[in-house]
PDB file of C-alpha atoms and ligand atoms in Angstrom:
ATOM      1  CA  MET Z   1    -132.192-125.397  11.878  1.00  0.00           C
ATOM      2  CA  VAL Z   2    -131.457-122.813  14.568  1.00  0.00           C
ATOM      3  CA  GLY Z   3    -134.042-120.038  14.769  1.00  0.00           C
ATOM      4  CA  ARG Z   4    -133.243-116.369  15.392  1.00  0.00           C
ATOM      5  CA  LEU Z   5    -134.926-116.602  18.821  1.00  0.00           C
ATOM      6  CA  ASP Z   6    -133.945-120.170  19.611  1.00  0.00           C
ATOM      7  CA  LYS Z   7    -134.982-121.114  23.170  1.00  0.00           C
ATOM      8  CA  LYS Z   8    -135.668-117.509  24.173  1.00  0.00           C
ATOM      9  CA  VAL Z   9    -138.762-117.120  26.331  1.00  0.00           C
ATOM     10  CA  ALA Z  10    -141.068-114.439  24.911  1.00  0.00           C
ATOM     11  CA  VAL Z  11    -144.088-113.049  26.734  1.00  0.00           C
ATOM     12  CA  ILE Z  12    -146.590-111.356  24.430  1.00  0.00           C
ATOM     13  CA  THR Z  13    -149.535-109.459  25.880  1.00  0.00           C
ATOM     14  CA  GLY Z  14    -152.821-109.343  23.965  1.00  0.00           C
ATOM     15  CA  ALA Z  15    -151.658-112.230  21.766  1.00  0.00           C
ATOM     16  CA  GLY Z  16    -155.120-113.723  21.219  1.00  0.00           C
ATOM     17  CA  ARG Z  17    -155.536-111.926  17.899  1.00  0.00           C
ATOM     18  CA  GLY Z  18    -154.229-109.192  15.632  1.00  0.00           C
ATOM     19  CA  ILE Z  19    -150.652-107.936  15.893  1.00  0.00           C
ATOM     20  CA  GLY Z  20    -150.047-109.877  19.126  1.00  0.00           C
ATOM     21  CA  GLU Z  21    -151.114-113.184  17.571  1.00  0.00           C
ATOM     22  CA  ALA Z  22    -148.978-112.548  14.472  1.00  0.00           C
ATOM     23  CA  THR Z  23    -146.010-111.751  16.735  1.00  0.00           C
ATOM     24  CA  ALA Z  24    -146.540-114.923  18.756  1.00  0.00           C
ATOM     25  CA  ARG Z  25    -146.581-116.976  15.544  1.00  0.00           C
ATOM     26  CA  ALA Z  26    -143.493-115.236  14.113  1.00  0.00           C
ATOM     27  CA  MET Z  27    -141.532-115.664  17.351  1.00  0.00           C
ATOM     28  CA  ALA Z  28    -142.519-119.320  17.684  1.00  0.00           C
ATOM     29  CA  ALA Z  29    -141.431-119.888  14.068  1.00  0.00           C
ATOM     30  CA  GLU Z  30    -137.995-118.525  15.057  1.00  0.00           C
ATOM     31  CA  GLY Z  31    -137.685-121.013  17.905  1.00  0.00           C
ATOM     32  CA  ALA Z  32    -138.988-118.964  20.840  1.00  0.00           C
ATOM     33  CA  ILE Z  33    -140.985-120.396  23.713  1.00  0.00           C
ATOM     34  CA  VAL Z  34    -144.068-118.196  23.706  1.00  0.00           C
ATOM     35  CA  VAL Z  35    -146.239-117.114  26.629  1.00  0.00           C
ATOM     36  CA  ILE Z  36    -149.621-115.834  25.473  1.00  0.00           C
ATOM     37  CA  ALA Z  37    -150.590-113.254  28.115  1.00  0.00           C
ATOM     38  CA  GLU Z  38    -154.130-112.500  27.023  1.00  0.00           C
ATOM     39  CA  LYS Z  39    -157.309-111.325  28.754  1.00  0.00           C
ATOM     40  CA  ASP Z  40    -159.643-113.359  26.549  1.00  0.00           C
ATOM     41  CA  ALA Z  41    -159.343-117.012  27.645  1.00  0.00           C
ATOM     42  CA  GLU Z  42    -160.945-118.403  24.484  1.00  0.00           C
ATOM     43  CA  SER Z  43    -158.652-116.678  21.956  1.00  0.00           C
ATOM     44  CA  GLY Z  44    -155.556-116.912  24.162  1.00  0.00           C
ATOM     45  CA  SER Z  45    -155.833-120.646  24.722  1.00  0.00           C
ATOM     46  CA  ARG Z  46    -156.671-121.203  21.039  1.00  0.00           C
ATOM     47  CA  VAL Z  47    -153.484-119.442  19.881  1.00  0.00           C
ATOM     48  CA  ALA Z  48    -151.324-121.265  22.460  1.00  0.00           C
ATOM     49  CA  ALA Z  49    -152.839-124.634  21.475  1.00  0.00           C
ATOM     50  CA  SER Z  50    -152.275-124.013  17.782  1.00  0.00           C
ATOM     51  CA  LEU Z  51    -148.611-123.111  18.421  1.00  0.00           C
ATOM     52  CA  THR Z  52    -148.175-126.276  20.476  1.00  0.00           C
ATOM     53  CA  ASP Z  53    -149.857-128.314  17.723  1.00  0.00           C
ATOM     54  CA  GLY Z  54    -147.335-126.815  15.298  1.00  0.00           C
ATOM     55  CA  GLY Z  55    -144.442-128.134  17.414  1.00  0.00           C
ATOM     56  CA  ALA Z  56    -143.597-124.983  19.413  1.00  0.00           C
ATOM     57  CA  ARG Z  57    -143.581-124.631  23.203  1.00  0.00           C
ATOM     58  CA  SER Z  58    -146.324-122.281  24.277  1.00  0.00           C
ATOM     59  CA  LEU Z  59    -148.361-121.464  27.345  1.00  0.00           C
ATOM     60  CA  PHE Z  60    -151.506-119.389  27.784  1.00  0.00           C
ATOM     61  CA  ILE Z  61    -151.718-117.359  30.993  1.00  0.00           C
ATOM     62  CA  GLU Z  62    -154.921-115.383  31.474  1.00  0.00           C
ATOM     63  CA  THR Z  63    -153.739-111.810  32.052  1.00  0.00           C
ATOM     64  CA  ASP Z  64    -155.369-108.428  32.362  1.00  0.00           C
ATOM     65  CA  VAL Z  65    -152.573-105.911  31.777  1.00  0.00           C
ATOM     66  CA  ALA Z  66    -154.652-103.176  33.443  1.00  0.00           C
ATOM     67  CA  ASP Z  67    -154.300-105.076  36.723  1.00  0.00           C
ATOM     68  CA  SER Z  68    -150.769-105.006  38.183  1.00  0.00           C
ATOM     69  CA  ALA Z  69    -151.420-108.115  40.347  1.00  0.00           C
ATOM     70  CA  SER Z  70    -152.490-110.026  37.240  1.00  0.00           C
ATOM     71  CA  CYS Z  71    -149.226-109.011  35.494  1.00  0.00           C
ATOM     72  CA  GLU Z  72    -147.166-110.077  38.519  1.00  0.00           C
ATOM     73  CA  ALA Z  73    -148.955-113.459  38.594  1.00  0.00           C
ATOM     74  CA  MET Z  74    -148.355-113.875  34.847  1.00  0.00           C
ATOM     75  CA  ALA Z  75    -144.602-113.230  35.203  1.00  0.00           C
ATOM     76  CA  GLU Z  76    -144.442-115.611  38.165  1.00  0.00           C
ATOM     77  CA  GLY Z  77    -146.233-118.316  36.158  1.00  0.00           C
ATOM     78  CA  ALA Z  78    -143.917-117.870  33.164  1.00  0.00           C
ATOM     79  CA  LEU Z  79    -140.804-117.974  35.361  1.00  0.00           C
ATOM     80  CA  LYS Z  80    -142.060-121.046  37.213  1.00  0.00           C
ATOM     81  CA  GLN Z  81    -142.673-122.867  33.941  1.00  0.00           C
ATOM     82  CA  PHE Z  82    -139.658-121.763  31.890  1.00  0.00           C
ATOM     83  CA  GLY Z  83    -137.134-120.317  34.376  1.00  0.00           C
ATOM     84  CA  ARG Z  84    -136.537-117.009  32.601  1.00  0.00           C
ATOM     85  CA  ILE Z  85    -138.078-114.288  30.453  1.00  0.00           C
ATOM     86  CA  ASP Z  86    -135.948-112.949  27.590  1.00  0.00           C
ATOM     87  CA  ILE Z  87    -138.479-110.876  25.653  1.00  0.00           C
ATOM     88  CA  LEU Z  88    -141.615-108.933  26.525  1.00  0.00           C
ATOM     89  CA  VAL Z  89    -143.810-107.654  23.719  1.00  0.00           C
ATOM     90  CA  ALA Z  90    -146.163-105.219  25.451  1.00  0.00           C
ATOM     91  CA  ASN Z  91    -148.783-105.272  22.726  1.00  0.00           C
ATOM     92  CA  ALA Z  92    -152.211-105.268  24.430  1.00  0.00           C
ATOM     93  CA  GLY Z  93    -153.988-102.022  23.651  1.00  0.00           C
ATOM     94  CA  ILE Z  94    -157.426-100.608  22.956  1.00  0.00           C
ATOM     95  CA  ASN Z  95    -158.787 -97.825  20.783  1.00  0.00           C
ATOM     96  CA  VAL Z  96    -160.647 -95.174  22.753  1.00  0.00           C
ATOM     97  CA  PHE Z  97    -161.626 -92.392  20.342  1.00  0.00           C
ATOM     98  CA  HIS Z  98    -163.667 -89.326  21.328  1.00  0.00           C
ATOM     99  CA  GLU Z  99    -163.897 -85.586  20.888  1.00  0.00           C
ATOM    100  CA  PRO Z 100    -161.861 -84.303  23.894  1.00  0.00           C
ATOM    101  CA  LEU Z 101    -164.596 -82.379  25.713  1.00  0.00           C
ATOM    102  CA  GLU Z 102    -167.029 -85.256  25.199  1.00  0.00           C
ATOM    103  CA  THR Z 103    -164.668 -87.774  26.836  1.00  0.00           C
ATOM    104  CA  SER Z 104    -165.998 -89.045  30.151  1.00  0.00           C
ATOM    105  CA  GLU Z 105    -163.649 -89.655  33.068  1.00  0.00           C
ATOM    106  CA  GLU Z 106    -164.397 -93.399  32.749  1.00  0.00           C
ATOM    107  CA  GLU Z 107    -163.318 -93.418  29.101  1.00  0.00           C
ATOM    108  CA  TRP Z 108    -160.145 -91.447  29.903  1.00  0.00           C
ATOM    109  CA  ARG Z 109    -159.276 -93.964  32.637  1.00  0.00           C
ATOM    110  CA  ARG Z 110    -160.212 -97.030  30.528  1.00  0.00           C
ATOM    111  CA  CYS Z 111    -157.791 -95.872  27.810  1.00  0.00           C
ATOM    112  CA  PHE Z 112    -154.893 -95.115  30.162  1.00  0.00           C
ATOM    113  CA  ALA Z 113    -155.475 -98.299  32.190  1.00  0.00           C
ATOM    114  CA  VAL Z 114    -154.694-100.520  29.194  1.00  0.00           C
ATOM    115  CA  ASP Z 115    -152.623 -98.383  26.799  1.00  0.00           C
ATOM    116  CA  LEU Z 116    -150.187 -96.899  29.328  1.00  0.00           C
ATOM    117  CA  ASP Z 117    -150.592 -98.486  32.787  1.00  0.00           C
ATOM    118  CA  GLY Z 118    -150.824-101.900  31.121  1.00  0.00           C
ATOM    119  CA  VAL Z 119    -147.429-101.506  29.437  1.00  0.00           C
ATOM    120  CA  TRP Z 120    -145.850-100.277  32.661  1.00  0.00           C
ATOM    121  CA  TYR Z 121    -147.399-103.095  34.765  1.00  0.00           C
ATOM    122  CA  SER Z 122    -146.277-105.804  32.335  1.00  0.00           C
ATOM    123  CA  ALA Z 123    -142.752-104.314  32.065  1.00  0.00           C
ATOM    124  CA  LYS Z 124    -142.524-103.874  35.840  1.00  0.00           C
ATOM    125  CA  ALA Z 125    -143.454-107.550  36.299  1.00  0.00           C
ATOM    126  CA  VAL Z 126    -140.717-108.924  34.008  1.00  0.00           C
ATOM    127  CA  LEU Z 127    -137.861-106.410  34.497  1.00  0.00           C
ATOM    128  CA  PRO Z 128    -136.547-107.833  37.818  1.00  0.00           C
ATOM    129  CA  ALA Z 129    -136.012-111.261  36.202  1.00  0.00           C
ATOM    130  CA  MET Z 130    -134.315-109.639  33.194  1.00  0.00           C
ATOM    131  CA  ARG Z 131    -132.073-107.534  35.458  1.00  0.00           C
ATOM    132  CA  SER Z 132    -130.994-110.555  37.464  1.00  0.00           C
ATOM    133  CA  ARG Z 133    -129.873-112.274  34.235  1.00  0.00           C
ATOM    134  CA  LYS Z 134    -128.392-109.044  32.835  1.00  0.00           C
ATOM    135  CA  ALA Z 135    -130.291-109.553  29.576  1.00  0.00           C
ATOM    136  CA  GLY Z 136    -133.658-108.772  28.094  1.00  0.00           C
ATOM    137  CA  SER Z 137    -135.572-107.006  25.353  1.00  0.00           C
ATOM    138  CA  VAL Z 138    -138.830-105.153  25.890  1.00  0.00           C
ATOM    139  CA  VAL Z 139    -140.772-104.168  22.783  1.00  0.00           C
ATOM    140  CA  ALA Z 140    -143.782-101.905  23.303  1.00  0.00           C
ATOM    141  CA  ILE Z 141    -146.331-101.507  20.551  1.00  0.00           C
ATOM    142  CA  ALA Z 142    -146.855 -97.766  20.293  1.00  0.00           C
ATOM    143  CA  SER Z 143    -148.534 -96.132  17.288  1.00  0.00           C
ATOM    144  CA  CYS Z 144    -148.203 -93.313  14.778  1.00  0.00           C
ATOM    145  CA  HIS Z 145    -150.583 -91.648  17.271  1.00  0.00           C
ATOM    146  CA  SER Z 146    -147.452 -91.484  19.498  1.00  0.00           C
ATOM    147  CA  PHE Z 147    -146.223 -88.441  17.559  1.00  0.00           C
ATOM    148  CA  ALA Z 148    -149.123 -87.172  15.446  1.00  0.00           C
ATOM    149  CA  ILE Z 149    -152.750 -86.360  16.113  1.00  0.00           C
ATOM    150  CA  ILE Z 150    -155.944 -87.212  14.270  1.00  0.00           C
ATOM    151  CA  PRO Z 151    -158.773 -85.031  15.652  1.00  0.00           C
ATOM    152  CA  SER Z 152    -161.448 -86.811  17.721  1.00  0.00           C
ATOM    153  CA  THR Z 153    -159.282 -89.837  18.551  1.00  0.00           C
ATOM    154  CA  PHE Z 154    -158.818 -88.580  22.121  1.00  0.00           C
ATOM    155  CA  PRO Z 155    -157.366 -89.747  24.533  1.00  0.00           C
ATOM    156  CA  TYR Z 156    -155.653 -92.626  22.668  1.00  0.00           C
ATOM    157  CA  PRO Z 157    -152.806 -90.441  21.289  1.00  0.00           C
ATOM    158  CA  VAL Z 158    -152.216 -88.947  24.739  1.00  0.00           C
ATOM    159  CA  ALA Z 159    -151.623 -92.427  26.167  1.00  0.00           C
ATOM    160  CA  LYS Z 160    -149.508 -93.455  23.155  1.00  0.00           C
ATOM    161  CA  HIS Z 161    -147.359 -90.299  23.471  1.00  0.00           C
ATOM    162  CA  GLY Z 162    -146.845 -91.236  27.135  1.00  0.00           C
ATOM    163  CA  LEU Z 163    -145.877 -94.739  26.070  1.00  0.00           C
ATOM    164  CA  LEU Z 164    -142.903 -93.369  24.106  1.00  0.00           C
ATOM    165  CA  GLY Z 165    -141.781 -91.517  27.241  1.00  0.00           C
ATOM    166  CA  LEU Z 166    -142.052 -94.742  29.223  1.00  0.00           C
ATOM    167  CA  VAL Z 167    -139.971 -96.636  26.650  1.00  0.00           C
ATOM    168  CA  ARG Z 168    -137.261 -93.962  26.707  1.00  0.00           C
ATOM    169  CA  ALA Z 169    -137.194 -93.764  30.507  1.00  0.00           C
ATOM    170  CA  LEU Z 170    -136.892 -97.537  30.945  1.00  0.00           C
ATOM    171  CA  GLY Z 171    -134.452 -97.920  28.046  1.00  0.00           C
ATOM    172  CA  VAL Z 172    -132.058 -95.367  29.535  1.00  0.00           C
ATOM    173  CA  GLN Z 173    -132.515 -96.608  33.100  1.00  0.00           C
ATOM    174  CA  TYR Z 174    -131.756-100.286  32.506  1.00  0.00           C
ATOM    175  CA  ALA Z 175    -129.334-100.248  29.551  1.00  0.00           C
ATOM    176  CA  ALA Z 176    -126.342-100.909  31.813  1.00  0.00           C
ATOM    177  CA  ASP Z 177    -128.170-104.012  33.055  1.00  0.00           C
ATOM    178  CA  GLY Z 178    -128.138-105.473  29.541  1.00  0.00           C
ATOM    179  CA  ILE Z 179    -131.784-104.614  28.877  1.00  0.00           C
ATOM    180  CA  ARG Z 180    -133.062-102.888  25.744  1.00  0.00           C
ATOM    181  CA  VAL Z 181    -136.457-101.189  25.673  1.00  0.00           C
ATOM    182  CA  ASN Z 182    -137.829-100.111  22.298  1.00  0.00           C
ATOM    183  CA  ALA Z 183    -141.085 -99.185  20.638  1.00  0.00           C
ATOM    184  CA  ILE Z 184    -142.672-100.043  17.335  1.00  0.00           C
ATOM    185  CA  ALA Z 185    -145.073 -97.452  15.935  1.00  0.00           C
ATOM    186  CA  PRO Z 186    -147.420 -99.105  13.460  1.00  0.00           C
ATOM    187  CA  GLY Z 187    -149.566 -97.005  11.190  1.00  0.00           C
ATOM    188  CA  TYR Z 188    -152.836 -98.330   9.804  1.00  0.00           C
ATOM    189  CA  ILE Z 189    -152.703-102.148  10.097  1.00  0.00           C
ATOM    190  CA  GLU Z 190    -155.317-104.532   8.699  1.00  0.00           C
ATOM    191  CA  THR Z 191    -156.584-106.214  11.864  1.00  0.00           C
ATOM    192  CA  GLN Z 192    -160.140-107.017  12.953  1.00  0.00           C
ATOM    193  CA  ILE Z 193    -160.412-103.509  14.451  1.00  0.00           C
ATOM    194  CA  ALA Z 194    -159.918-101.997  10.983  1.00  0.00           C
ATOM    195  CA  VAL Z 195    -162.428-104.356   9.371  1.00  0.00           C
ATOM    196  CA  ASP Z 196    -164.990-103.631  12.116  1.00  0.00           C
ATOM    197  CA  TYR Z 197    -164.446 -99.907  11.572  1.00  0.00           C
ATOM    198  CA  TRP Z 198    -164.951-100.132   7.775  1.00  0.00           C
ATOM    199  CA  ASN Z 199    -168.112-102.146   8.405  1.00  0.00           C
ATOM    200  CA  THR Z 200    -169.629 -99.158  10.212  1.00  0.00           C
ATOM    201  CA  PHE Z 201    -169.824 -97.361   6.816  1.00  0.00           C
ATOM    202  CA  ALA Z 202    -172.577 -97.819   4.235  1.00  0.00           C
ATOM    203  CA  ASP Z 203    -169.902 -98.847   1.722  1.00  0.00           C
ATOM    204  CA  PRO Z 204    -167.157-100.714   3.652  1.00  0.00           C
ATOM    205  CA  GLU Z 205    -165.200-101.424   0.466  1.00  0.00           C
ATOM    206  CA  ALA Z 206    -165.023 -97.710  -0.404  1.00  0.00           C
ATOM    207  CA  GLU Z 207    -163.768 -96.963   3.093  1.00  0.00           C
ATOM    208  CA  ARG Z 208    -161.125 -99.673   2.773  1.00  0.00           C
ATOM    209  CA  ARG Z 209    -159.989 -98.152  -0.541  1.00  0.00           C
ATOM    210  CA  ARG Z 210    -159.873 -94.682   1.058  1.00  0.00           C
ATOM    211  CA  ALA Z 211    -157.625 -96.051   3.826  1.00  0.00           C
ATOM    212  CA  TYR Z 212    -155.353 -97.729   1.278  1.00  0.00           C
ATOM    213  CA  ASP Z 213    -155.044 -94.510  -0.759  1.00  0.00           C
ATOM    214  CA  LEU Z 214    -153.773 -92.537   2.263  1.00  0.00           C
ATOM    215  CA  HIS Z 215    -150.541 -94.549   2.041  1.00  0.00           C
ATOM    216  CA  PRO Z 216    -147.707 -94.197  -0.508  1.00  0.00           C
ATOM    217  CA  PRO Z 217    -147.733 -97.985  -1.283  1.00  0.00           C
ATOM    218  CA  ARG Z 218    -151.557 -97.760  -1.845  1.00  0.00           C
ATOM    219  CA  ARG Z 219    -152.227-100.336   0.827  1.00  0.00           C
ATOM    220  CA  ILE Z 220    -152.173-100.539   4.607  1.00  0.00           C
ATOM    221  CA  GLY Z 221    -149.887-102.715   6.731  1.00  0.00           C
ATOM    222  CA  ARG Z 222    -150.234-106.353   7.707  1.00  0.00           C
ATOM    223  CA  PRO Z 223    -149.895-107.698  11.272  1.00  0.00           C
ATOM    224  CA  GLU Z 224    -147.074-109.965  10.048  1.00  0.00           C
ATOM    225  CA  GLU Z 225    -145.085-106.884   9.007  1.00  0.00           C
ATOM    226  CA  VAL Z 226    -145.179-105.550  12.567  1.00  0.00           C
ATOM    227  CA  ALA Z 227    -144.328-109.027  13.870  1.00  0.00           C
ATOM    228  CA  MET Z 228    -141.158-109.203  11.738  1.00  0.00           C
ATOM    229  CA  THR Z 229    -139.840-106.033  13.398  1.00  0.00           C
ATOM    230  CA  ALA Z 230    -140.726-107.351  16.859  1.00  0.00           C
ATOM    231  CA  VAL Z 231    -138.705-110.504  16.068  1.00  0.00           C
ATOM    232  CA  PHE Z 232    -135.749-108.330  14.999  1.00  0.00           C
ATOM    233  CA  LEU Z 233    -135.876-106.142  18.134  1.00  0.00           C
ATOM    234  CA  GLY Z 234    -136.306-109.173  20.367  1.00  0.00           C
ATOM    235  CA  SER Z 235    -133.365-110.994  18.788  1.00  0.00           C
ATOM    236  CA  ASP Z 236    -129.604-110.624  19.242  1.00  0.00           C
ATOM    237  CA  GLU Z 237    -129.491-108.813  15.874  1.00  0.00           C
ATOM    238  CA  ALA Z 238    -130.303-105.440  17.482  1.00  0.00           C
ATOM    239  CA  PRO Z 239    -127.811-105.227  20.384  1.00  0.00           C
ATOM    240  CA  PHE Z 240    -127.284-101.432  20.219  1.00  0.00           C
ATOM    241  CA  ILE Z 241    -130.844-100.397  19.416  1.00  0.00           C
ATOM    242  CA  ASN Z 242    -132.261 -99.003  22.645  1.00  0.00           C
ATOM    243  CA  ALA Z 243    -134.870 -96.409  23.642  1.00  0.00           C
ATOM    244  CA  ALA Z 244    -135.744 -96.168  19.954  1.00  0.00           C
ATOM    245  CA  CYS Z 245    -138.982 -96.241  17.992  1.00  0.00           C
ATOM    246  CA  ILE Z 246    -139.334 -97.933  14.593  1.00  0.00           C
ATOM    247  CA  VAL Z 247    -142.181 -96.601  12.455  1.00  0.00           C
ATOM    248  CA  ILE Z 248    -144.043 -99.069  10.227  1.00  0.00           C
ATOM    249  CA  ASP Z 249    -146.483 -97.062   8.123  1.00  0.00           C
ATOM    250  CA  GLY Z 250    -145.411 -97.359   4.484  1.00  0.00           C
ATOM    251  CA  GLY Z 251    -144.136 -93.773   4.636  1.00  0.00           C
ATOM    252  CA  ARG Z 252    -147.518 -92.166   5.393  1.00  0.00           C
ATOM    253  CA  SER Z 253    -146.187 -90.071   8.282  1.00  0.00           C
ATOM    254  CA  VAL Z 254    -143.599 -88.303   6.105  1.00  0.00           C
ATOM    255  CA  LEU Z 255    -145.925 -87.764   3.149  1.00  0.00           C
ATOM    256  CA  TYR Z 256    -146.137 -84.026   2.441  1.00  0.00           C
ATOM    257  CA  HIS Z 257    -149.692 -83.130   1.440  1.00  0.00           C
ATOM    258  CA  GLU Z 258    -149.977 -80.845  -1.592  1.00  0.00           C
TER     259      GLU Z 258
HETATM  260  P1  NAP L   1    -156.684-106.212  18.571  1.00  0.00           P
HETATM  261  O1  NAP L   1    -156.859-106.951  17.287  1.00  0.00           O
HETATM  262  O2  NAP L   1    -157.871-105.604  19.243  1.00  0.00           O
HETATM  263  O3  NAP L   1    -155.945-107.176  19.608  1.00  0.00           O
HETATM  264  C1  NAP L   1    -155.680-106.726  20.901  1.00  0.00           C
HETATM  265  C2  NAP L   1    -155.669-107.920  21.815  1.00  0.00           C
HETATM  266  O4  NAP L   1    -155.360-107.435  23.135  1.00  0.00           O
HETATM  267  C3  NAP L   1    -157.029-108.613  21.906  1.00  0.00           C
HETATM  268  O5  NAP L   1    -156.847-110.002  21.922  1.00  0.00           O
HETATM  269  C4  NAP L   1    -157.571-108.114  23.231  1.00  0.00           C
HETATM  270  O6  NAP L   1    -158.441-109.031  23.886  1.00  0.00           O
HETATM  271  C5  NAP L   1    -156.302-107.985  24.039  1.00  0.00           C
HETATM  272  N1  NAP L   1    -156.504-107.115  25.186  1.00  0.00           N
HETATM  273  C6  NAP L   1    -157.285-106.003  25.273  1.00  0.00           C
HETATM  274  N2  NAP L   1    -157.237-105.503  26.506  1.00  0.00           N
HETATM  275  C7  NAP L   1    -156.422-106.320  27.220  1.00  0.00           C
HETATM  276  C8  NAP L   1    -156.005-106.335  28.563  1.00  0.00           C
HETATM  277  N3  NAP L   1    -156.439-105.422  29.449  1.00  0.00           N
HETATM  278  N4  NAP L   1    -155.151-107.304  28.977  1.00  0.00           N
HETATM  279  C9  NAP L   1    -154.710-108.255  28.115  1.00  0.00           C
HETATM  280  N5  NAP L   1    -155.110-108.306  26.828  1.00  0.00           N
HETATM  281  C10 NAP L   1    -155.950-107.345  26.383  1.00  0.00           C
HETATM  282  O7  NAP L   1    -155.611-105.014  18.399  1.00  0.00           O
HETATM  283  P2  NAP L   1    -154.410-104.819  17.356  1.00  0.00           P
HETATM  284  O8  NAP L   1    -154.913-104.007  16.231  1.00  0.00           O
HETATM  285  O9  NAP L   1    -153.721-106.101  17.100  1.00  0.00           O
HETATM  286  O10 NAP L   1    -153.479-103.854  18.224  1.00  0.00           O
HETATM  287  C11 NAP L   1    -152.413-104.329  19.028  1.00  0.00           C
HETATM  288  C12 NAP L   1    -151.581-103.139  19.480  1.00  0.00           C
HETATM  289  O11 NAP L   1    -151.142-102.398  18.342  1.00  0.00           O
HETATM  290  C13 NAP L   1    -152.334-102.130  20.357  1.00  0.00           C
HETATM  291  O12 NAP L   1    -151.475-101.642  21.355  1.00  0.00           O
HETATM  292  C14 NAP L   1    -152.711-101.041  19.385  1.00  0.00           C
HETATM  293  O13 NAP L   1    -152.884 -99.796  20.020  1.00  0.00           O
HETATM  294  C15 NAP L   1    -151.493-101.050  18.492  1.00  0.00           C
HETATM  295  N6  NAP L   1    -151.718-100.474  17.159  1.00  0.00           N
HETATM  296  C16 NAP L   1    -152.602-101.048  16.291  1.00  0.00           C
HETATM  297  C17 NAP L   1    -152.774-100.473  15.034  1.00  0.00           C
HETATM  298  C18 NAP L   1    -153.726-101.036  14.014  1.00  0.00           C
HETATM  299  O14 NAP L   1    -153.956-100.386  12.978  1.00  0.00           O
HETATM  300  N7  NAP L   1    -154.289-102.215  14.210  1.00  0.00           N
HETATM  301  C19 NAP L   1    -152.050 -99.330  14.676  1.00  0.00           C
HETATM  302  C20 NAP L   1    -151.154 -98.788  15.603  1.00  0.00           C
HETATM  303  C21 NAP L   1    -150.994 -99.377  16.836  1.00  0.00           C
HETATM  304  P3  NAP L   1    -160.040-108.825  23.759  1.00  0.00           P
HETATM  305  O15 NAP L   1    -160.370-109.337  22.413  1.00  0.00           O
HETATM  306  O16 NAP L   1    -160.579-109.622  24.883  1.00  0.00           O
HETATM  307  O17 NAP L   1    -160.290-107.336  23.921  1.00  0.00           O
END
């Protein structure tokens, strides 16, 4: 059976767990060759090995997206091994949440280094190869924090707003070279970060229920639901979708509070 991403080479940053891991698994299931570009060697190599065990082609390359040289080396390694890069999912990101005036310069820089610089460095590393083949799809994982603000989550939404600007700038710039650059804005997704957060409350189950009830479907999203959209944007099924952002939040962001 021919998969929707058959033989495409997909690089996924931060694919050792969470949304990145789910995307790696979904892309491999659709026939892609998957490069796990992850900072954590243990989780990254585990995901790559499990994809290989399942019959897919996969390679782990230790990558810190906050370091442009590391991104360049990752792209070089992927090109050396597979000859081309068709898809980049710029997924690696971190939550840095503070009250604005209590945010240290280090915390401001730590957030921007991964959430904005990291997307630019990984895109910058793969775009020349995509341009030379006149084809490519970049999918950046933004957030509902890219267009709305929750107080005391600073400076994460500032970086995620910037990320949408980056996606639009690159999407417009390289469209004539056959490259599409899009964003996915997930809302509240049930990854380890969410579970860790609920566990900081005296009653984690009550906090989970509270999070579910904020959403019209009375649940939050699953990593696999973000992954499905990344597969779609990475595939040839979205040839005229460019510089766009697809929101995956169960409708929470358009809910009008009474
Ligand atoms: P996660 O479970 O924490 O996974 C992120 C992965 O990225 C981890 O494996 C992490 O490795 C890796 N990583 C962190 N910094 C890195 C770096 N500098 N270079 C390479 N890899 C790095 O996060 P997630 O919830 O799946 O989130 C993935 C993306 O979705 C992020 O961009 C996040 O902002 C966005 N998002 C998430 C949600 C949500 O509700 N979960 C909602 C909206 C948007 P370590 O374990 O070593 O740190």
